């Protein structure tokens, strides 16, 4: 009988294997990364494009194009597509980030041939009906008007602009006037030049069969493949900016602190990832312990690294009562300075190691999670060695090395600080 009076023994994670995809090429050269795993008879097929929000000069174009891919084709309406896909127990969805967008199909194995046909039609011949575009633009505009009343939204917009610049592909954000001047012709052109016949690669994950690649080749390997346009984005060195976005009726203030750094291909990225976890990357982190548990200034505060294709940045984010905003900022800098001056105690570092390794173990469980990890690695041109290097560094990094990283990258004069809400008390 299970003894519930004593806690289970602690198990240390020694290694975490990551299933590598097999690589196939369709007749037209499109690479397919296949992750054959899982016990369920389901598949995820993801078409990935170099068509994120930072790849066009026109605001909203990439995001609207991505969201409306399933809004109707030359042969079928949005309702007909939805009903047909649903008939097979399948699901279509789109995803978009700054660097890439993707069109995903979740389907049962036995129906892949038919559901992949719908996926191909949506990808190849969307018409973006004028009524669907107008409805989506109106709905999105109304959502923005609501969001403009939230300090978290104002702070996020201001933080991106402060990090990269208001007109930079990574720093800009849409305005109400962008919605009002939007033209349907812009998304037709974007689809034609950035998406149609321009699949970067396909990631298929789940319980593959002998016919899976053959079906994908039939549906996506027979089209011509056009040149994939790449976007070069220059990154400046923005540091030391402090700004406040005034909202006099705010009950809470948003706080964003961080700086432009680099992406996960940089040799210091993993070390800073560990350091950032100590600072604010889990519930027992220093920022949570100080600002939530001890001071009671917030319900939650977090810190993390964001990896973009051409850059990356550190972000510390929270919302606090307007009357304690400056006090909370002061405590954030206190915790940063502690990391720069003092060694992290062994017991605390071991806790963070175990937390991070457990998170990685969870993220590598199941075919769709594994596919997500490989999507990230592929975006940065990385292979399996990146995964094993991550695990090794978490297991072996020293307090001395973490202090060196903090001293190099967390100098207060290099950090960008953006607040939104009531004016800060002196």
Short mmCIF file of C-alpha atoms in Angstrom, two decimals:
data_model
loop_
_atom_site.label_atom_id
_atom_site.label_comp_id
_atom_site.label_asym_id
_atom_site.label_seq_id
_atom_site.Cartn_x
_atom_site.Cartn_y
_atom_site.Cartn_z
CA UNK A 1 0.00 0.00 0.00
CA UNK A 2 1.20 3.51 -0.82
CA UNK A 3 2.55 5.31 2.26
CA UNK A 4 1.08 8.81 2.08
CA UNK A 5 2.73 9.93 5.33
CA UNK A 6 6.13 10.41 3.69
CA UNK A 7 7.08 12.42 0.64
CA UNK A 8 8.34 10.55 -2.42
CA UNK A 9 12.10 10.43 -2.92
CA UNK A 10 13.62 13.24 -4.95
CA UNK A 11 14.68 12.25 -8.44
CA UNK A 12 17.45 14.16 -10.21
CA UNK A 13 17.23 14.60 -13.98
CA UNK A 14 20.48 13.40 -15.52
CA UNK A 15 19.66 13.69 -19.21
CA UNK A 16 16.83 14.74 -21.51
CA UNK A 17 16.70 13.22 -24.96
CA UNK A 18 15.13 15.11 -27.83
CA UNK A 19 13.77 13.15 -30.76
CA UNK A 20 15.33 14.41 -33.98
CA UNK A 21 13.11 14.72 -37.04
CA UNK A 22 13.72 12.75 -40.18
CA UNK A 23 14.17 15.07 -43.16
CA UNK A 24 12.44 14.54 -46.49
CA UNK A 25 12.20 16.69 -49.59
CA UNK A 26 9.10 16.98 -51.74
CA UNK A 27 9.36 16.91 -55.53
CA UNK A 28 9.61 20.71 -55.66
CA UNK A 29 12.31 20.81 -52.98
CA UNK A 30 10.24 21.79 -49.92
CA UNK A 31 11.91 20.24 -46.85
CA UNK A 32 9.65 18.25 -44.54
CA UNK A 33 10.75 17.67 -40.95
CA UNK A 34 8.91 14.61 -39.70
CA UNK A 35 8.58 13.78 -36.00
CA UNK A 36 7.20 10.27 -35.67
CA UNK A 37 6.07 9.94 -32.06
CA UNK A 38 3.02 9.42 -29.89
CA UNK A 39 0.44 6.66 -29.53
CA UNK A 40 -2.64 8.52 -30.80
CA UNK A 41 -3.68 8.33 -34.46
CA UNK A 42 -3.36 12.08 -34.96
CA UNK A 43 -1.09 14.41 -36.89
CA UNK A 44 -0.18 18.07 -36.92
CA UNK A 45 0.92 19.48 -40.26
CA UNK A 46 2.42 22.97 -40.11
CA UNK A 47 3.31 25.04 -43.15
CA UNK A 48 5.88 27.67 -42.15
CA UNK A 49 6.44 30.92 -44.05
CA UNK A 50 8.94 33.76 -43.71
CA UNK A 51 6.04 36.19 -43.47
CA UNK A 52 5.88 37.59 -39.93
CA UNK A 53 4.83 41.06 -38.87
CA UNK A 54 8.38 42.41 -39.27
CA UNK A 55 8.69 41.32 -42.90
CA UNK A 56 6.56 44.06 -44.46
CA UNK A 57 6.63 47.85 -44.42
CA UNK A 58 2.86 48.13 -44.11
CA UNK A 59 1.28 47.80 -40.68
CA UNK A 60 -1.36 45.07 -40.14
CA UNK A 61 -0.83 43.44 -43.54
CA UNK A 62 0.91 40.26 -42.39
CA UNK A 63 -1.30 39.69 -39.36
CA UNK A 64 -4.55 40.26 -41.28
CA UNK A 65 -3.37 38.01 -44.11
CA UNK A 66 -2.49 35.23 -41.67
CA UNK A 67 -5.75 35.43 -39.72
CA UNK A 68 -7.93 35.49 -42.86
CA UNK A 69 -6.33 32.63 -44.78
CA UNK A 70 -9.32 30.45 -43.89
CA UNK A 71 -11.92 33.12 -44.72
CA UNK A 72 -12.75 31.74 -48.15
CA UNK A 73 -11.17 30.48 -51.39
CA UNK A 74 -12.01 30.66 -55.06
CA UNK A 75 -14.10 27.51 -54.73
CA UNK A 76 -15.49 27.58 -51.17
CA UNK A 77 -16.72 30.00 -48.52
CA UNK A 78 -15.35 30.19 -44.99
CA UNK A 79 -18.43 28.31 -43.73
CA UNK A 80 -18.02 25.54 -46.29
CA UNK A 81 -14.35 25.14 -45.40
CA UNK A 82 -15.08 25.03 -41.67
CA UNK A 83 -17.87 22.50 -42.09
CA UNK A 84 -15.83 20.26 -44.39
CA UNK A 85 -12.79 20.23 -42.11
CA UNK A 86 -14.97 19.68 -39.05
CA UNK A 87 -16.68 16.73 -40.77
CA UNK A 88 -13.37 14.86 -40.61
CA UNK A 89 -12.73 15.81 -36.99
CA UNK A 90 -9.92 18.11 -38.10
CA UNK A 91 -9.02 21.70 -37.30
CA UNK A 92 -7.24 24.54 -39.12
CA UNK A 93 -5.52 27.42 -37.36
CA UNK A 94 -2.93 30.10 -38.07
CA UNK A 95 -0.07 31.44 -35.99
CA UNK A 96 2.00 34.59 -36.44
CA UNK A 97 5.04 36.14 -34.80
CA UNK A 98 7.41 38.94 -35.74
CA UNK A 99 9.50 36.69 -38.00
CA UNK A 100 7.25 33.93 -39.30
CA UNK A 101 3.67 32.85 -39.79
CA UNK A 102 2.29 29.36 -40.18
CA UNK A 103 -0.84 27.52 -41.23
CA UNK A 104 -1.57 24.40 -39.16
CA UNK A 105 -3.76 21.36 -39.66
CA UNK A 106 -4.68 18.96 -36.86
CA UNK A 107 -6.14 15.77 -38.27
CA UNK A 108 -6.72 12.07 -37.81
CA UNK A 109 -4.26 9.92 -39.74
CA UNK A 110 -6.94 8.13 -41.71
CA UNK A 111 -8.31 11.41 -43.09
CA UNK A 112 -5.00 13.11 -43.95
CA UNK A 113 -5.44 12.83 -47.71
CA UNK A 114 -8.77 14.66 -47.61
CA UNK A 115 -7.93 17.20 -44.91
CA UNK A 116 -4.55 18.00 -46.50
CA UNK A 117 -6.49 18.83 -49.66
CA UNK A 118 -8.39 21.50 -47.71
CA UNK A 119 -5.14 22.74 -46.19
CA UNK A 120 -3.66 23.04 -49.68
CA UNK A 121 -6.69 24.93 -51.00
CA UNK A 122 -6.64 27.41 -48.13
CA UNK A 123 -2.93 28.01 -48.61
CA UNK A 124 -2.96 28.24 -52.40
CA UNK A 125 -6.13 30.12 -53.32
CA UNK A 126 -7.61 32.32 -50.60
CA UNK A 127 -9.58 35.28 -51.94
CA UNK A 128 -9.94 37.28 -48.70
CA UNK A 129 -13.60 38.27 -49.28
CA UNK A 130 -14.18 41.97 -48.84
CA UNK A 131 -16.92 41.46 -46.28
CA UNK A 132 -14.67 39.18 -44.18
CA UNK A 133 -11.86 41.73 -44.32
CA UNK A 134 -14.13 44.60 -43.32
CA UNK A 135 -15.58 42.58 -40.42
CA UNK A 136 -12.14 41.56 -39.16
CA UNK A 137 -10.74 45.10 -39.39
CA UNK A 138 -13.75 46.56 -37.57
CA UNK A 139 -13.54 43.92 -34.83
CA UNK A 140 -9.78 44.42 -34.42
CA UNK A 141 -10.19 48.19 -34.29
CA UNK A 142 -12.76 47.86 -31.52
CA UNK A 143 -10.44 45.53 -29.59
CA UNK A 144 -7.66 48.11 -29.87
CA UNK A 145 -9.93 50.85 -28.53
CA UNK A 146 -10.62 48.64 -25.51
CA UNK A 147 -6.94 47.76 -25.09
CA UNK A 148 -5.89 51.41 -25.20
CA UNK A 149 -7.59 51.76 -21.82
CA UNK A 150 -5.29 49.10 -20.31
CA UNK A 151 -1.94 50.13 -18.87
CA UNK A 152 -0.49 46.70 -19.70
CA UNK A 153 -1.19 47.28 -23.40
CA UNK A 154 0.13 50.85 -23.34
CA UNK A 155 3.24 49.69 -21.51
CA UNK A 156 3.92 46.88 -23.98
CA UNK A 157 3.61 49.25 -26.97
CA UNK A 158 5.83 51.81 -25.33
CA UNK A 159 8.41 49.21 -24.30
CA UNK A 160 8.80 47.81 -27.83
CA UNK A 161 9.16 51.32 -29.22
CA UNK A 162 11.74 52.24 -26.58
CA UNK A 163 13.79 49.10 -27.23
CA UNK A 164 13.92 49.20 -31.02
CA UNK A 165 12.44 52.52 -32.15
CA UNK A 166 8.88 53.52 -33.06
CA UNK A 167 9.37 52.83 -36.79
CA UNK A 168 11.59 49.74 -36.45
CA UNK A 169 10.06 46.42 -37.64
CA UNK A 170 10.40 45.00 -34.11
CA UNK A 171 9.40 48.20 -32.31
CA UNK A 172 6.44 49.59 -34.21
CA UNK A 173 2.81 48.88 -33.41
CA UNK A 174 -0.48 49.57 -35.11
CA UNK A 175 -2.60 52.65 -34.50
CA UNK A 176 -6.27 53.39 -35.03
CA UNK A 177 -5.41 55.24 -38.25
CA UNK A 178 -3.77 52.08 -39.63
CA UNK A 179 -7.10 50.27 -39.32
CA UNK A 180 -8.98 53.17 -40.87
CA UNK A 181 -6.69 53.34 -43.92
CA UNK A 182 -6.34 49.58 -44.46
CA UNK A 183 -6.86 48.33 -48.02
CA UNK A 184 -7.81 44.77 -48.98
CA UNK A 185 -5.45 44.93 -51.98
CA UNK A 186 -2.51 45.01 -49.56
CA UNK A 187 -3.19 41.50 -48.25
CA UNK A 188 -3.78 40.12 -51.74
CA UNK A 189 -0.33 41.38 -52.72
CA UNK A 190 1.27 40.13 -49.51
CA UNK A 191 -0.14 36.64 -50.01
CA UNK A 192 1.06 36.58 -53.60
CA UNK A 193 4.60 37.74 -52.82
CA UNK A 194 5.28 36.20 -49.38
CA UNK A 195 3.08 33.09 -48.95
CA UNK A 196 1.85 31.53 -52.19
CA UNK A 197 4.36 28.95 -53.49
CA UNK A 198 6.76 30.07 -50.75
CA UNK A 199 6.59 27.40 -48.05
CA UNK A 200 9.83 27.64 -46.10
CA UNK A 201 9.40 24.13 -44.69
CA UNK A 202 6.74 21.76 -43.41
CA UNK A 203 6.80 20.23 -39.92
CA UNK A 204 4.67 17.12 -39.50
CA UNK A 205 4.37 15.50 -36.10
CA UNK A 206 2.40 12.67 -34.55
CA UNK A 207 1.94 9.02 -35.42
CA UNK A 208 3.14 8.96 -39.03
CA UNK A 209 2.23 6.20 -41.46
CA UNK A 210 3.98 4.90 -44.56
CA UNK A 211 1.82 7.21 -46.69
CA UNK A 212 2.19 10.45 -44.73
CA UNK A 213 5.06 11.93 -46.76
CA UNK A 214 3.54 10.62 -49.99
CA UNK A 215 0.28 12.47 -49.26
CA UNK A 216 2.13 15.68 -48.40
CA UNK A 217 4.11 15.36 -51.61
CA UNK A 218 0.89 14.96 -53.61
CA UNK A 219 -0.70 18.01 -52.01
CA UNK A 220 2.31 20.36 -51.68
CA UNK A 221 5.16 18.95 -53.77
CA UNK A 222 3.65 19.41 -57.23
CA UNK A 223 3.36 23.20 -57.23
CA UNK A 224 6.14 25.43 -58.47
CA UNK A 225 8.24 26.86 -55.66
CA UNK A 226 9.12 30.55 -55.88
CA UNK A 227 12.09 32.25 -54.31
CA UNK A 228 11.58 32.87 -50.61
CA UNK A 229 12.19 36.53 -49.88
CA UNK A 230 14.36 37.16 -46.83
CA UNK A 231 14.18 40.26 -44.68
CA UNK A 232 17.33 41.79 -43.24
CA UNK A 233 16.66 43.79 -40.09
CA UNK A 234 19.30 46.04 -38.61
CA UNK A 235 19.38 46.35 -34.83
CA UNK A 236 20.55 49.52 -33.10
CA UNK A 237 22.00 49.84 -29.61
CA UNK A 238 19.21 51.48 -27.62
CA UNK A 239 20.03 51.77 -23.92
CA UNK A 240 19.27 53.91 -20.90
CA UNK A 241 15.84 55.21 -21.95
CA UNK A 242 13.33 56.03 -19.22
CA UNK A 243 9.82 57.03 -20.26
CA UNK A 244 6.33 57.28 -18.79
CA UNK A 245 2.98 56.98 -20.58
CA UNK A 246 0.45 59.02 -18.68
CA UNK A 247 -3.02 57.64 -17.89
CA UNK A 248 -4.42 59.71 -15.09
CA UNK A 249 -7.41 57.49 -14.29
CA UNK A 250 -5.32 54.32 -13.88
CA UNK A 251 -5.65 52.29 -10.70
CA UNK A 252 -2.53 50.31 -11.46
CA UNK A 253 0.71 51.15 -13.26
CA UNK A 254 2.48 48.93 -15.75
CA UNK A 255 6.24 48.50 -15.35
CA UNK A 256 8.50 47.25 -18.15
CA UNK A 257 12.27 47.08 -17.70
CA UNK A 258 14.76 45.43 -20.03
CA UNK A 259 17.21 45.85 -22.85
CA UNK A 260 18.04 44.68 -26.36
CA UNK A 261 20.38 41.68 -26.28
CA UNK A 262 20.63 38.79 -28.77
CA UNK A 263 18.89 35.57 -29.75
CA UNK A 264 19.44 31.96 -28.71
CA UNK A 265 22.23 31.46 -31.24
CA UNK A 266 24.50 33.68 -29.10
CA UNK A 267 26.87 31.82 -26.74
CA UNK A 268 25.70 33.83 -23.70
CA UNK A 269 21.98 33.29 -24.28
CA UNK A 270 21.64 30.15 -22.16
CA UNK A 271 23.57 31.61 -19.24
CA UNK A 272 21.37 34.69 -19.29
CA UNK A 273 18.30 32.45 -19.53
CA UNK A 274 19.36 30.77 -16.29
CA UNK A 275 20.15 34.12 -14.66
CA UNK A 276 16.79 35.53 -15.72
CA UNK A 277 15.02 32.51 -14.25
CA UNK A 278 16.70 33.20 -10.91
CA UNK A 279 15.59 36.81 -11.16
CA UNK A 280 11.98 36.34 -12.22
CA UNK A 281 11.39 33.19 -14.23
CA UNK A 282 9.42 31.02 -11.79
CA UNK A 283 7.10 31.38 -8.81
CA UNK A 284 9.90 31.22 -6.23
CA UNK A 285 12.09 33.74 -8.05
CA UNK A 286 13.69 36.70 -6.35
CA UNK A 287 11.32 39.25 -7.84
CA UNK A 288 8.26 37.21 -6.84
CA UNK A 289 9.63 36.63 -3.34
CA UNK A 290 10.44 40.31 -2.80
CA UNK A 291 7.76 42.26 -4.65
CA UNK A 292 4.80 39.89 -4.29
CA UNK A 293 5.42 37.83 -1.16
CA UNK A 294 7.31 40.32 0.99
CA UNK A 295 6.08 43.75 -0.16
CA UNK A 296 2.66 42.79 -1.51
CA UNK A 297 2.95 45.24 -4.40
CA UNK A 298 1.67 42.88 -7.11
CA UNK A 299 -0.09 39.61 -7.88
CA UNK A 300 2.69 38.59 -10.21
CA UNK A 301 5.98 39.71 -11.74
CA UNK A 302 8.12 37.94 -14.28
CA UNK A 303 11.36 38.19 -16.20
CA UNK A 304 12.38 36.41 -19.36
CA UNK A 305 14.39 36.48 -22.57
CA UNK A 306 12.70 36.81 -25.95
CA UNK A 307 14.56 35.36 -28.94
CA UNK A 308 13.84 36.92 -32.33
CA UNK A 309 15.39 35.90 -35.62
CA UNK A 310 17.56 39.00 -35.87
CA UNK A 311 17.75 40.05 -32.23
CA UNK A 312 16.44 39.36 -28.75
CA UNK A 313 15.71 41.19 -25.55
CA UNK A 314 15.32 40.94 -21.78
CA UNK A 315 11.94 41.85 -20.33
CA UNK A 316 10.89 42.38 -16.71
CA UNK A 317 7.16 42.99 -16.47
CA UNK A 318 4.56 43.63 -13.78
CA UNK A 319 1.57 45.72 -12.79
CA UNK A 320 1.42 47.34 -9.37
CA UNK A 321 -0.71 49.82 -7.49
CA UNK A 322 -0.05 53.33 -8.78
CA UNK A 323 0.93 54.52 -5.32
CA UNK A 324 3.74 51.94 -4.99
CA UNK A 325 5.03 52.05 -8.56
CA UNK A 326 8.30 53.81 -7.76
CA UNK A 327 8.87 51.63 -4.71
CA UNK A 328 8.42 48.51 -6.86
CA UNK A 329 10.87 49.84 -9.46
CA UNK A 330 13.40 50.49 -6.73
CA UNK A 331 13.08 46.90 -5.50
CA UNK A 332 13.55 45.53 -9.03
CA UNK A 333 16.87 47.36 -9.26
CA UNK A 334 17.81 46.11 -5.79
CA UNK A 335 17.38 42.51 -6.96
CA UNK A 336 19.31 43.18 -10.17
CA UNK A 337 22.16 44.70 -8.18
CA UNK A 338 22.24 41.69 -5.84
CA UNK A 339 22.81 39.45 -8.85
CA UNK A 340 25.60 41.72 -10.08
CA UNK A 341 27.42 41.87 -6.74
CA UNK A 342 26.76 38.59 -4.92
CA UNK A 343 27.07 34.91 -5.74
CA UNK A 344 23.83 32.95 -5.99
CA UNK A 345 23.71 30.45 -3.10
CA UNK A 346 24.20 26.81 -4.11
CA UNK A 347 20.82 25.72 -2.73
CA UNK A 348 18.96 28.39 -4.73
CA UNK A 349 20.85 27.57 -7.92
CA UNK A 350 20.08 23.87 -7.51
CA UNK A 351 16.39 24.70 -7.18
CA UNK A 352 16.52 26.71 -10.40
CA UNK A 353 18.42 23.93 -12.17
CA UNK A 354 15.75 21.41 -11.20
CA UNK A 355 12.93 23.75 -12.20
CA UNK A 356 14.43 24.47 -15.62
CA UNK A 357 15.28 20.84 -16.34
CA UNK A 358 11.76 19.81 -15.34
CA UNK A 359 10.32 22.44 -17.70
CA UNK A 360 12.51 21.19 -20.55
CA UNK A 361 11.48 17.60 -19.83
CA UNK A 362 7.82 18.63 -20.01
CA UNK A 363 8.37 20.60 -23.23
CA UNK A 364 9.95 17.55 -24.90
CA UNK A 365 7.02 15.29 -24.03
CA UNK A 366 4.67 14.49 -26.88
CA UNK A 367 5.03 14.94 -30.65
CA UNK A 368 3.42 18.39 -30.85
CA UNK A 369 5.65 19.78 -28.08
CA UNK A 370 8.70 18.32 -29.79
CA UNK A 371 7.60 19.90 -33.07
CA UNK A 372 7.30 23.27 -31.34
CA UNK A 373 10.86 23.01 -30.05
CA UNK A 374 12.17 22.13 -33.49
CA UNK A 375 10.26 25.02 -35.05
CA UNK A 376 12.19 27.33 -32.74
CA UNK A 377 15.55 25.70 -33.44
CA UNK A 378 14.98 25.73 -37.19
CA UNK A 379 14.14 29.44 -37.12
CA UNK A 380 17.56 30.13 -35.66
CA UNK A 381 19.42 27.62 -37.81
CA UNK A 382 20.19 25.39 -34.82
CA UNK A 383 20.29 21.61 -34.48
CA UNK A 384 20.08 19.00 -31.75
CA UNK A 385 23.36 20.19 -30.24
CA UNK A 386 21.55 23.36 -29.10
CA UNK A 387 19.20 21.27 -26.98
CA UNK A 388 21.95 19.20 -25.37
CA UNK A 389 24.06 22.29 -24.80
CA UNK A 390 21.11 23.88 -23.00
CA UNK A 391 20.76 20.90 -20.68
CA UNK A 392 24.51 20.73 -20.04
CA UNK A 393 24.84 24.43 -19.22
CA UNK A 394 21.91 24.29 -16.81
CA UNK A 395 23.56 21.37 -15.05
CA UNK A 396 27.06 22.85 -14.89
CA UNK A 397 26.94 26.65 -14.83
CA UNK A 398 28.56 28.15 -11.74
CA UNK A 399 27.50 31.03 -9.48
CA UNK A 400 30.69 32.82 -10.52
CA UNK A 401 29.76 32.66 -14.21
CA UNK A 402 26.24 33.91 -13.50
CA UNK A 403 27.63 36.86 -11.57
CA UNK A 404 29.91 37.67 -14.52
CA UNK A 405 26.93 37.67 -16.88
CA UNK A 406 24.91 39.89 -14.54
CA UNK A 407 27.80 42.33 -14.26
CA UNK A 408 28.15 42.47 -18.06
CA UNK A 409 24.52 42.65 -19.15
CA UNK A 410 22.49 44.03 -16.23
CA UNK A 411 24.07 47.42 -15.67
CA UNK A 412 21.36 49.87 -14.67
CA UNK A 413 22.52 52.51 -17.14
CA UNK A 414 21.95 50.05 -20.02
CA UNK A 415 18.37 49.21 -19.08
CA UNK A 416 15.26 50.66 -20.68
CA UNK A 417 12.41 51.53 -18.30
CA UNK A 418 8.86 52.22 -19.43
CA UNK A 419 5.92 52.82 -17.12
CA UNK A 420 2.27 53.47 -17.94
CA UNK A 421 -0.39 54.85 -15.61
CA UNK A 422 -0.40 57.69 -13.11
CA UNK A 423 2.65 59.89 -12.83
CA UNK A 424 5.37 58.43 -10.60
CA UNK A 425 5.87 59.99 -7.20
CA UNK A 426 9.35 61.33 -6.58
#
